[in-house]
mmCIF file of C-alpha atoms and ligand atoms in Angstrom:
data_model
loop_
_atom_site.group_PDB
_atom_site.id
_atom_site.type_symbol
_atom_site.label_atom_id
_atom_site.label_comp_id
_atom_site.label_asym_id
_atom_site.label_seq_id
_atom_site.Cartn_x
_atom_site.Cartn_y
_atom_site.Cartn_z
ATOM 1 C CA UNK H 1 36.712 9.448 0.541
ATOM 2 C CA UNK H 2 34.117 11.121 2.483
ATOM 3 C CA UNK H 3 33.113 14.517 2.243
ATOM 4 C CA UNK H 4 34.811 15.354 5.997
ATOM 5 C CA UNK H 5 38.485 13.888 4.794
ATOM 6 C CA UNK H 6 40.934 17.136 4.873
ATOM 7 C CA UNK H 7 41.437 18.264 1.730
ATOM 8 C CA UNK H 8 45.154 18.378 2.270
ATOM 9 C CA UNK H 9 45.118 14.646 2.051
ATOM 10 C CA UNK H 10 42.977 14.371 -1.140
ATOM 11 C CA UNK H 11 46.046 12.978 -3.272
ATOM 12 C CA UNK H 12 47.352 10.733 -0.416
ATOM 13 C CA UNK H 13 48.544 7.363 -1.364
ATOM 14 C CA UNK H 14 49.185 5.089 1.144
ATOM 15 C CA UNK H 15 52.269 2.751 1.825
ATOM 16 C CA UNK H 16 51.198 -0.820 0.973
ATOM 17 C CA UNK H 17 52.644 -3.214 3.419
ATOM 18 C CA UNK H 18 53.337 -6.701 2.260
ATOM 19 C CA UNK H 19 50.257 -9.375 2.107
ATOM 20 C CA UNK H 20 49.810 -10.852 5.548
ATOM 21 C CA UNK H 21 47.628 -13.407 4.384
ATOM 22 C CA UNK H 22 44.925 -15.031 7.020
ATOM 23 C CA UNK H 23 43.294 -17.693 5.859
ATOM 24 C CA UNK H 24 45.677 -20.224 3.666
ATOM 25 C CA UNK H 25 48.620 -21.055 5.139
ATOM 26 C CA UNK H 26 51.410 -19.653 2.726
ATOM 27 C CA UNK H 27 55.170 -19.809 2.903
ATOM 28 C CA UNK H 28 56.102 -15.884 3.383
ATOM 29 C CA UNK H 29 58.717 -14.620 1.929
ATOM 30 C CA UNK H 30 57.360 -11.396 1.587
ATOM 31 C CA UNK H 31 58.173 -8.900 4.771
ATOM 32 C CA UNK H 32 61.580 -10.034 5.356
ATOM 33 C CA UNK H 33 60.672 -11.269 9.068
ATOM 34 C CA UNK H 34 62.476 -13.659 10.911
ATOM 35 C CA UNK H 35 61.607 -17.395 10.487
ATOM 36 C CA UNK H 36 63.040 -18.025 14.502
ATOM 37 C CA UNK H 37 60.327 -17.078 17.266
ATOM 38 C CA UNK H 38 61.776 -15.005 20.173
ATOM 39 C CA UNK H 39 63.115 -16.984 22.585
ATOM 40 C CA UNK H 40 60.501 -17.809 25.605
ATOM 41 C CA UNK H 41 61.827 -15.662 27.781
ATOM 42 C CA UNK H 42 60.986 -12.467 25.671
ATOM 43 C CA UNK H 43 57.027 -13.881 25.843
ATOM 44 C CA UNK H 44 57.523 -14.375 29.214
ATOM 45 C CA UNK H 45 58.825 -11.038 30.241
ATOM 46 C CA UNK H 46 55.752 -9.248 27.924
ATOM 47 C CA UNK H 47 53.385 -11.704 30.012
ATOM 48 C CA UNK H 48 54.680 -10.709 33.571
ATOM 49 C CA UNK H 49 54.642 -7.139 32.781
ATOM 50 C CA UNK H 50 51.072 -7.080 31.602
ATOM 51 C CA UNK H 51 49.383 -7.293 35.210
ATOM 52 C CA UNK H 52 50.292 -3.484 35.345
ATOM 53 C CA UNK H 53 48.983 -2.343 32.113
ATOM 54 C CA UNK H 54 46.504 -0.118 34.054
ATOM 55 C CA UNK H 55 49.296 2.184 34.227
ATOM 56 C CA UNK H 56 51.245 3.994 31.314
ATOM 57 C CA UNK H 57 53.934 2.977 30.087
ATOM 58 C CA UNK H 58 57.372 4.840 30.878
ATOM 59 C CA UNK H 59 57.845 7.802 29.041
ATOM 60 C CA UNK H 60 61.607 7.143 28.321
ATOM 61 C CA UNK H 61 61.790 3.632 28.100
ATOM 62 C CA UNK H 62 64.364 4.313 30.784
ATOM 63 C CA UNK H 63 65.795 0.624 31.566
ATOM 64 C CA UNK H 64 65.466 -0.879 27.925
ATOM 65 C CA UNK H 65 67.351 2.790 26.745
ATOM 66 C CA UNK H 66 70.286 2.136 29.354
ATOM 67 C CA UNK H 67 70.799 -1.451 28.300
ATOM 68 C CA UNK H 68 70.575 -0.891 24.449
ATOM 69 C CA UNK H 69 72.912 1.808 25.593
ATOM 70 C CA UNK H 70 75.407 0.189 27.239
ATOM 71 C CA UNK H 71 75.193 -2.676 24.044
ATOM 72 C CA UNK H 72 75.469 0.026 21.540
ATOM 73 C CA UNK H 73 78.519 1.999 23.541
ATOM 74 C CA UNK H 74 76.289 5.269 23.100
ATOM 75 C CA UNK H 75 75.113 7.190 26.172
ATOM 76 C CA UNK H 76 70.905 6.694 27.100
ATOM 77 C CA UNK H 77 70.900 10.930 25.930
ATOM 78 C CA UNK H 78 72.020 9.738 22.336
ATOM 79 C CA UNK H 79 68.782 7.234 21.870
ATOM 80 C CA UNK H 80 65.495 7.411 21.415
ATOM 81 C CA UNK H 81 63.714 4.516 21.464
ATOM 82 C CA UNK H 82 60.072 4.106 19.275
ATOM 83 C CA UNK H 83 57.107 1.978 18.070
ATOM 84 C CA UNK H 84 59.196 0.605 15.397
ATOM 85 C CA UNK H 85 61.319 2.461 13.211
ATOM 86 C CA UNK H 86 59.087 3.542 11.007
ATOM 87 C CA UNK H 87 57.940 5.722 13.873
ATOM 88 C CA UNK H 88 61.609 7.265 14.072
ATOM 89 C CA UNK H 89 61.896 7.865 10.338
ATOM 90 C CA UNK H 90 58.649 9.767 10.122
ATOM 91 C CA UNK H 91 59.585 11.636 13.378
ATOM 92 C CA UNK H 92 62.694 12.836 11.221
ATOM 93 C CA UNK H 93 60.788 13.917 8.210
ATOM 94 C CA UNK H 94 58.684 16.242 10.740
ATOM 95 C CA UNK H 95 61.849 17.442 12.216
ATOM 96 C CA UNK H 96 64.215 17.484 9.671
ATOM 97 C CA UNK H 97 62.736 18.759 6.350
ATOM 98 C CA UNK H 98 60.520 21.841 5.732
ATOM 99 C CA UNK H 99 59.634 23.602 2.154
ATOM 100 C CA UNK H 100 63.319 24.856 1.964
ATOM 101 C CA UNK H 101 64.697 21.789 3.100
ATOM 102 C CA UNK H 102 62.971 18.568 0.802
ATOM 103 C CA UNK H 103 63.902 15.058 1.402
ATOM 104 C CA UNK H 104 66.112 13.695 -0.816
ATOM 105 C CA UNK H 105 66.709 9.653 -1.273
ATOM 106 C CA UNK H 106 67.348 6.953 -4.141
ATOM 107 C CA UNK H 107 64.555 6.025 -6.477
ATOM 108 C CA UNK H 108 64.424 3.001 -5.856
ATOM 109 C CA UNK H 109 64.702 2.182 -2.226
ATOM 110 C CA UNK H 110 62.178 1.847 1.079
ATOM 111 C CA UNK H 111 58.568 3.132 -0.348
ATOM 112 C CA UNK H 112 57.460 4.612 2.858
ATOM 113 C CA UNK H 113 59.943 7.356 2.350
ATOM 114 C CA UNK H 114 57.430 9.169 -0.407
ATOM 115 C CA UNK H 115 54.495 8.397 2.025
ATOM 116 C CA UNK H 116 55.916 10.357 4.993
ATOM 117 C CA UNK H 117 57.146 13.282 2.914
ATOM 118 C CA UNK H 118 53.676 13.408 1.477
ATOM 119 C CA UNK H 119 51.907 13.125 4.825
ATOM 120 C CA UNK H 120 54.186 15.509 6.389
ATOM 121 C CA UNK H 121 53.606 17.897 3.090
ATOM 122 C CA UNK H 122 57.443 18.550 2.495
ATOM 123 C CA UNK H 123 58.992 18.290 -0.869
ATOM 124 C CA UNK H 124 61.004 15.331 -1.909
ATOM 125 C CA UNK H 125 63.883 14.725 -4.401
ATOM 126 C CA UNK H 126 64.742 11.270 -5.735
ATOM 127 C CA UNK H 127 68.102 9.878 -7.589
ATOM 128 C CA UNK H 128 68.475 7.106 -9.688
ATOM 129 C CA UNK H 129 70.349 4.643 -8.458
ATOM 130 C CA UNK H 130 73.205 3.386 -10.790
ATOM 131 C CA UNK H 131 73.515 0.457 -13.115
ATOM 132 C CA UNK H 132 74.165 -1.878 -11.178
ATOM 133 C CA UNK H 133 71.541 -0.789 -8.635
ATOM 134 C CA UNK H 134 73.856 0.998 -6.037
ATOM 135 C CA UNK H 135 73.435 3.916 -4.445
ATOM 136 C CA UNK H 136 76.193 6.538 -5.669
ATOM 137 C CA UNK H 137 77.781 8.111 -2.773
ATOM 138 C CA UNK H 138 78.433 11.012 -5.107
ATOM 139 C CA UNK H 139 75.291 11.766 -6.188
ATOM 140 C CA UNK H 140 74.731 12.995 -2.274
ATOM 141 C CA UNK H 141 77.713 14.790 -2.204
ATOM 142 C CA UNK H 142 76.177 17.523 -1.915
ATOM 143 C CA UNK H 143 72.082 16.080 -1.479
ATOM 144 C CA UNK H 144 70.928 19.809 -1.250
ATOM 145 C CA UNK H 145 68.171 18.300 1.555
ATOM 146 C CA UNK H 146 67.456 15.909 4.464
ATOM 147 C CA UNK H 147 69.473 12.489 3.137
ATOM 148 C CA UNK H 148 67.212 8.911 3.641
ATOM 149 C CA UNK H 149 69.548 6.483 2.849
ATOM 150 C CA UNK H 150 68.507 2.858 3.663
ATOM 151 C CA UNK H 151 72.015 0.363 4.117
ATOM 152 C CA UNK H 152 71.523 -1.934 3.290
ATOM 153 C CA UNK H 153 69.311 -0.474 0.528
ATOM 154 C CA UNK H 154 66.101 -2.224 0.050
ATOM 155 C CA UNK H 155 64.854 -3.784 -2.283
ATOM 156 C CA UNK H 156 68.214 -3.733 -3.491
ATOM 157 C CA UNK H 157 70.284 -5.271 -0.456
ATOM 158 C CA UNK H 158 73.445 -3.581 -1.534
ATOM 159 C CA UNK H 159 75.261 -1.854 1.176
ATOM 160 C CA UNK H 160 77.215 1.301 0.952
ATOM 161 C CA UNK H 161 80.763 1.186 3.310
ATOM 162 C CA UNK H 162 80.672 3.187 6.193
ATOM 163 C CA UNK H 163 83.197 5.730 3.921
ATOM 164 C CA UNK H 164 81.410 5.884 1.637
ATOM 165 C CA UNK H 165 78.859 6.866 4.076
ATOM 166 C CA UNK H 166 80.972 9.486 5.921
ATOM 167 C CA UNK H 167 81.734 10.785 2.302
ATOM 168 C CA UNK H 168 78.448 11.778 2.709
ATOM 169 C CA UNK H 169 78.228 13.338 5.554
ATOM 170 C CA UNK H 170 80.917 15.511 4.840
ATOM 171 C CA UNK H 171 79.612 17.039 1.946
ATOM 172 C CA UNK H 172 76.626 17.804 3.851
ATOM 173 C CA UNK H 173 77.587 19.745 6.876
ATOM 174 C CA UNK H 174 74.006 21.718 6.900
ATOM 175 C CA UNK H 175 72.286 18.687 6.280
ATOM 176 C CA UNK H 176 70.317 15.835 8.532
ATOM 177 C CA UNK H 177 71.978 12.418 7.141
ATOM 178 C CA UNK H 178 69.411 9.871 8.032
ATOM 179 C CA UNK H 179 70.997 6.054 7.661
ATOM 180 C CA UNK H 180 68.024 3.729 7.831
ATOM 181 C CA UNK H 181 69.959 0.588 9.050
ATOM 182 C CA UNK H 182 67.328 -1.670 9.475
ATOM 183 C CA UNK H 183 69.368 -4.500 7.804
ATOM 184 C CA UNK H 184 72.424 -3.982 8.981
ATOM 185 C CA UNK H 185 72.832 -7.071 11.507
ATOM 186 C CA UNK H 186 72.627 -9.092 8.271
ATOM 187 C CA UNK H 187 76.197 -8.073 7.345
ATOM 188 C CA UNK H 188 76.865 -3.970 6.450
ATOM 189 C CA UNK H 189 79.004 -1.616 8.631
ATOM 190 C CA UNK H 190 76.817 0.355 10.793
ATOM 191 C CA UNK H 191 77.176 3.874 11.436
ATOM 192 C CA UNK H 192 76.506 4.157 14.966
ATOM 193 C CA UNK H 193 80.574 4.248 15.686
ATOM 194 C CA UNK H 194 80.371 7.904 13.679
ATOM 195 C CA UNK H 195 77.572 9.754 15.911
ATOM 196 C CA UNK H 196 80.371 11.763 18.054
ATOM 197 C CA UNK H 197 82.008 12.597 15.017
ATOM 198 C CA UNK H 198 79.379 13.876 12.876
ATOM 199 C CA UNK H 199 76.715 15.731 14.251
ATOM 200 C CA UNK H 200 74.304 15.490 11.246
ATOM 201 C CA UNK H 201 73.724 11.892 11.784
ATOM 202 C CA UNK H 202 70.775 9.542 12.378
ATOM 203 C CA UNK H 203 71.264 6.333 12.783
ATOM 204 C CA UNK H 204 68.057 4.157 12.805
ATOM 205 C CA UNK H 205 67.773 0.250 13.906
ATOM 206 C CA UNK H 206 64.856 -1.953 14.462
ATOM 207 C CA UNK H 207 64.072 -4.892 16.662
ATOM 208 C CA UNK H 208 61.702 -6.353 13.674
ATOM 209 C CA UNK H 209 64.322 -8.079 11.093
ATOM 210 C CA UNK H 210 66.667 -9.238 13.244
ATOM 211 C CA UNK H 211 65.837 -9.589 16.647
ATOM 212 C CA UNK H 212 62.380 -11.906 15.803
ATOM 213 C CA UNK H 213 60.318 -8.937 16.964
ATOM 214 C CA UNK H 214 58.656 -7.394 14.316
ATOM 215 C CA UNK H 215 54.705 -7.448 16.114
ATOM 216 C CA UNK H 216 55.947 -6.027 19.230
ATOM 217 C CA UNK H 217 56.935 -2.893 16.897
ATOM 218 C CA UNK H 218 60.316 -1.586 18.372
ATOM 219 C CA UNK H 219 62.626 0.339 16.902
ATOM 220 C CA UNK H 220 64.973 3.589 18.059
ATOM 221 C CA UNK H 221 67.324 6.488 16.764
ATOM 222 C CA UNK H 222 71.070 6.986 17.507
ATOM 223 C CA UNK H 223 72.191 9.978 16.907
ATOM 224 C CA UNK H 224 74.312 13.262 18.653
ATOM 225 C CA UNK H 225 72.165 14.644 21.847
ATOM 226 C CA UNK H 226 71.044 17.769 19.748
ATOM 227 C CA UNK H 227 68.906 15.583 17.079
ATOM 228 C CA UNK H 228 67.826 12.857 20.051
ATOM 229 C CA UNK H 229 66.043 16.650 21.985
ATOM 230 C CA UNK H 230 65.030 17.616 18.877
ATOM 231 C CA UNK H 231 62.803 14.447 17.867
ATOM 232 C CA UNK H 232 62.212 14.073 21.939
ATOM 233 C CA UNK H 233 60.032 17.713 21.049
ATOM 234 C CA UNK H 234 58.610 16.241 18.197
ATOM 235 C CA UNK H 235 57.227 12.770 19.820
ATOM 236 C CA UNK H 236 56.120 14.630 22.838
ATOM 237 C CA UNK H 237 54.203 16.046 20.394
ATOM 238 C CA UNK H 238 52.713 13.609 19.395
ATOM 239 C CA UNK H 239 52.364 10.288 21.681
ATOM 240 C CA UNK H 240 54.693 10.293 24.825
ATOM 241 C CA UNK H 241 53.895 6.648 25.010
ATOM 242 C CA UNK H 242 55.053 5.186 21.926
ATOM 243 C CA UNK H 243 56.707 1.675 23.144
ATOM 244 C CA UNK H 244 53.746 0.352 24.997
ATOM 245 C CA UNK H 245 54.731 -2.182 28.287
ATOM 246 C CA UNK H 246 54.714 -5.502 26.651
ATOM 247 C CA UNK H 247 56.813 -4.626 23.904
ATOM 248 C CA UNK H 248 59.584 -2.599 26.457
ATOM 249 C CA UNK H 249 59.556 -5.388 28.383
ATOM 250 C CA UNK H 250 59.890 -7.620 25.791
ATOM 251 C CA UNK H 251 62.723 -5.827 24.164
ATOM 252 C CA UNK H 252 64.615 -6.086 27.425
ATOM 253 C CA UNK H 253 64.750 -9.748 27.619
ATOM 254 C CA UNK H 254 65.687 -9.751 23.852
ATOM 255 C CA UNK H 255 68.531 -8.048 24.462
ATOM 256 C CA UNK H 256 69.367 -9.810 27.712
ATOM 257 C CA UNK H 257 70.056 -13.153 25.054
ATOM 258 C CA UNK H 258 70.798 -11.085 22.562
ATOM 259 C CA UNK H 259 73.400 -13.951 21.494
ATOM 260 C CA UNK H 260 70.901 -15.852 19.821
ATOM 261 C CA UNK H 261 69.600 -12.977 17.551
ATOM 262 C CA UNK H 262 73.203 -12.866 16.741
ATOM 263 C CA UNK H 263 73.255 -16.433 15.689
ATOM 264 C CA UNK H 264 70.356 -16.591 13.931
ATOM 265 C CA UNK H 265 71.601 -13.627 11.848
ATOM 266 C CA UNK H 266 74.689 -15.882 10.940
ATOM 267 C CA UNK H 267 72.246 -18.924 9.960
ATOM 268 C CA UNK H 268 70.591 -16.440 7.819
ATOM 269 C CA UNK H 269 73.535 -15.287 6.032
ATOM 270 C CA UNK H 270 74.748 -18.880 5.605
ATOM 271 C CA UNK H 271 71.264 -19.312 3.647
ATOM 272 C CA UNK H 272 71.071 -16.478 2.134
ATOM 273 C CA UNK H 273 74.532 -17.117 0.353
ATOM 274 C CA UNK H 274 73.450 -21.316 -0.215
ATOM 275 C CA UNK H 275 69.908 -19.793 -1.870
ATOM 276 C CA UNK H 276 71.595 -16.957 -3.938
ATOM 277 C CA UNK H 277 74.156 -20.033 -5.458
ATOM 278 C CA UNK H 278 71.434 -22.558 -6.012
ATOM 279 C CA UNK H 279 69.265 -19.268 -8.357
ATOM 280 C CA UNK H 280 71.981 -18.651 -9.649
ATOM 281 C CA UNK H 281 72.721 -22.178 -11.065
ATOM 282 C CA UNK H 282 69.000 -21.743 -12.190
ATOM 283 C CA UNK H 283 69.890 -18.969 -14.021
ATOM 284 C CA UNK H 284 68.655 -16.044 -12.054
ATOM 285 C CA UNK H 285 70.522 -12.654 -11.764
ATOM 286 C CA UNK H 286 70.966 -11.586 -8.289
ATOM 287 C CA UNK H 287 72.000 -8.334 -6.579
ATOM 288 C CA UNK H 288 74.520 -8.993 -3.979
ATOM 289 C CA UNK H 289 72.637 -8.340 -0.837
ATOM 290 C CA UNK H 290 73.726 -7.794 2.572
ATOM 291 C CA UNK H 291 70.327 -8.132 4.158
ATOM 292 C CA UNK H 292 67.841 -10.905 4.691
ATOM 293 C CA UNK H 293 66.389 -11.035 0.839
ATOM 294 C CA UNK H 294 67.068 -11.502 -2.451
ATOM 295 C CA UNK H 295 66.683 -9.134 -5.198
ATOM 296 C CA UNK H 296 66.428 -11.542 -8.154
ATOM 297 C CA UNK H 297 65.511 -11.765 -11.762
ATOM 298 C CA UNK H 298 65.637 -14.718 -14.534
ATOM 299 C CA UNK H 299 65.814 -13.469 -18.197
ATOM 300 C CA UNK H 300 63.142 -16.485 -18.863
ATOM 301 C CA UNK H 301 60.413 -15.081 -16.529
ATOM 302 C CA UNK H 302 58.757 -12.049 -15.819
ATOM 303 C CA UNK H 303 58.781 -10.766 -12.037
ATOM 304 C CA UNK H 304 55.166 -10.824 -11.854
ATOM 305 C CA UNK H 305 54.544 -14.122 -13.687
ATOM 306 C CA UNK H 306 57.107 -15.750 -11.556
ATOM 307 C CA UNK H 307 55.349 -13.901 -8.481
ATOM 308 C CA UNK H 308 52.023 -15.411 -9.352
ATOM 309 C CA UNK H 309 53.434 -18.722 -9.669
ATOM 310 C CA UNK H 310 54.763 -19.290 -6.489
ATOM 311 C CA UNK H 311 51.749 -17.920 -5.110
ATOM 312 C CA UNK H 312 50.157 -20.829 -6.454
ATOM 313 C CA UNK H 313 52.621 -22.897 -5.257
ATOM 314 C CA UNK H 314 51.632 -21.334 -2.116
ATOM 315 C CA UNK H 315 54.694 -19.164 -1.723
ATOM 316 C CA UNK H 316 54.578 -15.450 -1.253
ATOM 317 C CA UNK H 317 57.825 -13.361 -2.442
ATOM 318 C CA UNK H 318 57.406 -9.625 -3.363
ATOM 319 C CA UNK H 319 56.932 -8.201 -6.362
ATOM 320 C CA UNK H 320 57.226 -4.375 -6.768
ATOM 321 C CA UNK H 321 55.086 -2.890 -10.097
ATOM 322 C CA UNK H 322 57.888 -0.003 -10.656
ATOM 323 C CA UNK H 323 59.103 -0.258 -14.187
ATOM 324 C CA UNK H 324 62.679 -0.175 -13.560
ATOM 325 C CA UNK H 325 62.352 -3.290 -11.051
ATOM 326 C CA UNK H 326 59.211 -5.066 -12.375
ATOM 327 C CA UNK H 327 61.519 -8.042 -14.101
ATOM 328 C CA UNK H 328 62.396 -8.393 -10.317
ATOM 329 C CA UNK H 329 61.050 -10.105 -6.531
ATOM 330 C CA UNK H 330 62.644 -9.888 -3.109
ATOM 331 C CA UNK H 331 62.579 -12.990 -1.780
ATOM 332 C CA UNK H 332 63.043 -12.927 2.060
ATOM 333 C CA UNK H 333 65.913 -15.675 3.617
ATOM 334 C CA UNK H 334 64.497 -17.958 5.999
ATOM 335 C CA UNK H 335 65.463 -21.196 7.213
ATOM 336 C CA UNK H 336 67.552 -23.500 5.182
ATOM 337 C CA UNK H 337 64.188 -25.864 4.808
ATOM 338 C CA UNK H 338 62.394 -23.011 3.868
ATOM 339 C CA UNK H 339 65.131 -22.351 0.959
ATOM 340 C CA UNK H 340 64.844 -25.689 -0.021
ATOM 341 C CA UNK H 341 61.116 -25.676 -0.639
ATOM 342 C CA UNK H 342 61.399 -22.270 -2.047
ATOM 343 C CA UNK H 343 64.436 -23.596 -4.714
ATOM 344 C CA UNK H 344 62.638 -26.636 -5.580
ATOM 345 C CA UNK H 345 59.330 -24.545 -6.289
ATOM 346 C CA UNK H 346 61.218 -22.348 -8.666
ATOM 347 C CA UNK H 347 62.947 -25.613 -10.471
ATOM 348 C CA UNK H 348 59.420 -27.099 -11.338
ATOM 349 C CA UNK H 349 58.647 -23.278 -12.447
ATOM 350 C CA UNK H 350 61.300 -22.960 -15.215
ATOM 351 C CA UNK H 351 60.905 -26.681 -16.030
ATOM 352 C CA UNK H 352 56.965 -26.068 -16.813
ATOM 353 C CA UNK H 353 57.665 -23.111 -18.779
ATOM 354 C CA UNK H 354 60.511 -24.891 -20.574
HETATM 355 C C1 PLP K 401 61.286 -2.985 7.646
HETATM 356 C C2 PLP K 401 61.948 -1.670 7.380
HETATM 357 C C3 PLP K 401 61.858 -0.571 8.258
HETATM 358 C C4 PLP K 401 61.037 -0.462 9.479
HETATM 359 O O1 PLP K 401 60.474 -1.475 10.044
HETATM 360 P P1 PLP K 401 59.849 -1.374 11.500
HETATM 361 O O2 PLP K 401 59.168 -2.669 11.638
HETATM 362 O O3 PLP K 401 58.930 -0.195 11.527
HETATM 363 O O4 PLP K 401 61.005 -1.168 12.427
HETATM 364 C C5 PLP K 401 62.565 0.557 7.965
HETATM 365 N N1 PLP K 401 63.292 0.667 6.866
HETATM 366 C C6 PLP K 401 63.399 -0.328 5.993
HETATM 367 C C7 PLP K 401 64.250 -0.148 4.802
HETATM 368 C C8 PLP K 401 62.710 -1.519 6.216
HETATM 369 O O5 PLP K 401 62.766 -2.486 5.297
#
């Protein structure tokens, strides 16, 4: 630290992003991106638009906004589009939670949600999630803060039902609900059907799990008109031009095919369930996810030990060194060849040790 860093960011500790590794050529597991490129037509849009990046981009995203719109049956006042979602979740810890009002979300779920309440200098609350992992609807009811709930959860992939959700919201009339459903399109019930009905909800989504797009950074906010001004104030705050060109223009020939995001999802639920039976014939404990990873454990491994062997194997899956997961890794779905090298790694791991 030098001796110019603000003191109010002496105790800062950073989010640590999953190894993007640049010199061996690994499988990766680890960020719980999607093994299918875009589709040419998305590169092709970014590389036609870029003969006018002299000029700023467009403030308000204005045609990708209709058209995600239109897809998500919400009016263009109700979204807010953003670089990534990240960008959107932070943008509702500024907005949303003061010294009276702390954050409040599950122990064990997304770790940037500690970072951005400690960069934004608001107090957070965290509750355990249950036995079995899941997030207790009850717990929230009422939160007594700003709810983050991620649904699926992560690391956890376990999905609340939108009741259970709505629950929620109900006991917290006063209160921002924030549902961070980055995983959704793998197979939860989003909330975005509920914004008219309840207006203390956020609904985050992100182009980067599902829709192949995670290095364009693109993600957005669905919520009641009310929030969408409120976080408008707050990112016109702060950078006006969050979604560059490329990545708007990319985002609208995503969506244009959006069809084959939607099959790929399928393919990845298809091999998420064929992985989760062959661990589990291994001997591995699983969680039962509804998003593109595993949460898995094998009472004849530790999570770490297991981590570091596939590493040598020249796998990367993620470990997390929290004590209440550490016998655990998430292990990101990809293709069904990917799965098969990653299943027969883990074989010759167990057999070794054996
Ligand atoms: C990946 C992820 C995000 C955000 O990703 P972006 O690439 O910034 O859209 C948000 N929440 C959870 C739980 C995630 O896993």
């Amino acid at each position: 630290m030098s001796r110019f860093f603000s003191r109010r960011y002496s105790e800062l500790v950073p989010y640590v992003p999953g190894e993007q590794p640049r010199n061996r050529r690994f499988l990766k597991l680890n960020t719980n991106e999607s093994p299918f490129p875009p589709l040419p037509a998305v590169a092709a849009a970014a590389a036609a638009e870029s003969g006018r990046l002299n000029l700023y981009s467009d403030t308000g995203c204005t045609e990708l906004r209709a058209l995600l719109a239109e897809r998500l049956g919400v009016d263009p006042d109700e979204l807010m589009m953003t670089n990534g979602s990240d960008e959107i979740l932070y943008f509702a810890f500024m907005a949303f939670c003061d010294e009276e009002t702390p954050a409040v979300f599950p122990d064990i779920t997304y770790g940037f949600y500690p970072v951005f309440a400690a960069t934004c200098r608001v107090p957070f609350r965290e509750i355990p999630l249950g036995e079995r992992w899941e997030v207790r609807p009850e717990a929230y009811c009422p939160a007594g803060g700003t709810v983050f709930i991620a649904n699926p959860n992560a690391p956890t992939g376990i999905a609340l039902k939108r009741a259970e959700i709505e629950r929620i919201l109900r006991a917290n009339p006063d209160r921002v609900v924030v549902v961070d459903e980055a995983y959704v399109d793998f197979g939860a019930e989003s909330c975005v059907p509920l914004i008219r009905q309840y207006g203390n909800l956020l609904v985050t989504q992100t182009f980067s799990k599902s829709r192949s797009m995670a290095g364009a950074r693109l993600g957005y906010g669905v919520a009641c008109r009310e929030l969408i001004r409120d976080l408008n104030t707050i990112r016109f705050s702060f950078h006006p031009y969050n979604v560059n060109r490329l990545t708007s223009a990319a985002g609208i020939a995503c969506l244009r095919e959006d069809g084959y995001n939607q099959e790929n999802c399928l393919l990845i639920r298809r091999n998420r369930e064929w992985t989760a039976e062959a661990l589990r014939g291994m001997g591995f404990m699983l969680t039962d996810s509804s998003a593109n990873f595993l949460f898995a454990r094998h009472p004849g491994i530790g999570g770490k030990a297991l981590n570091l062997a596939l590493r040598e194997k020249g796998i990367l899956v993620r470990h997390f060194s929290i004590p209440r997961i550490e016998d655990y890794n998430r292990i990101t779905v990809g293709t069904r060849e990917q799965m098969e090298t990653l299943t027969a790694a883990v074989r010759s791991i167990l057999e070794e040790k054996a």
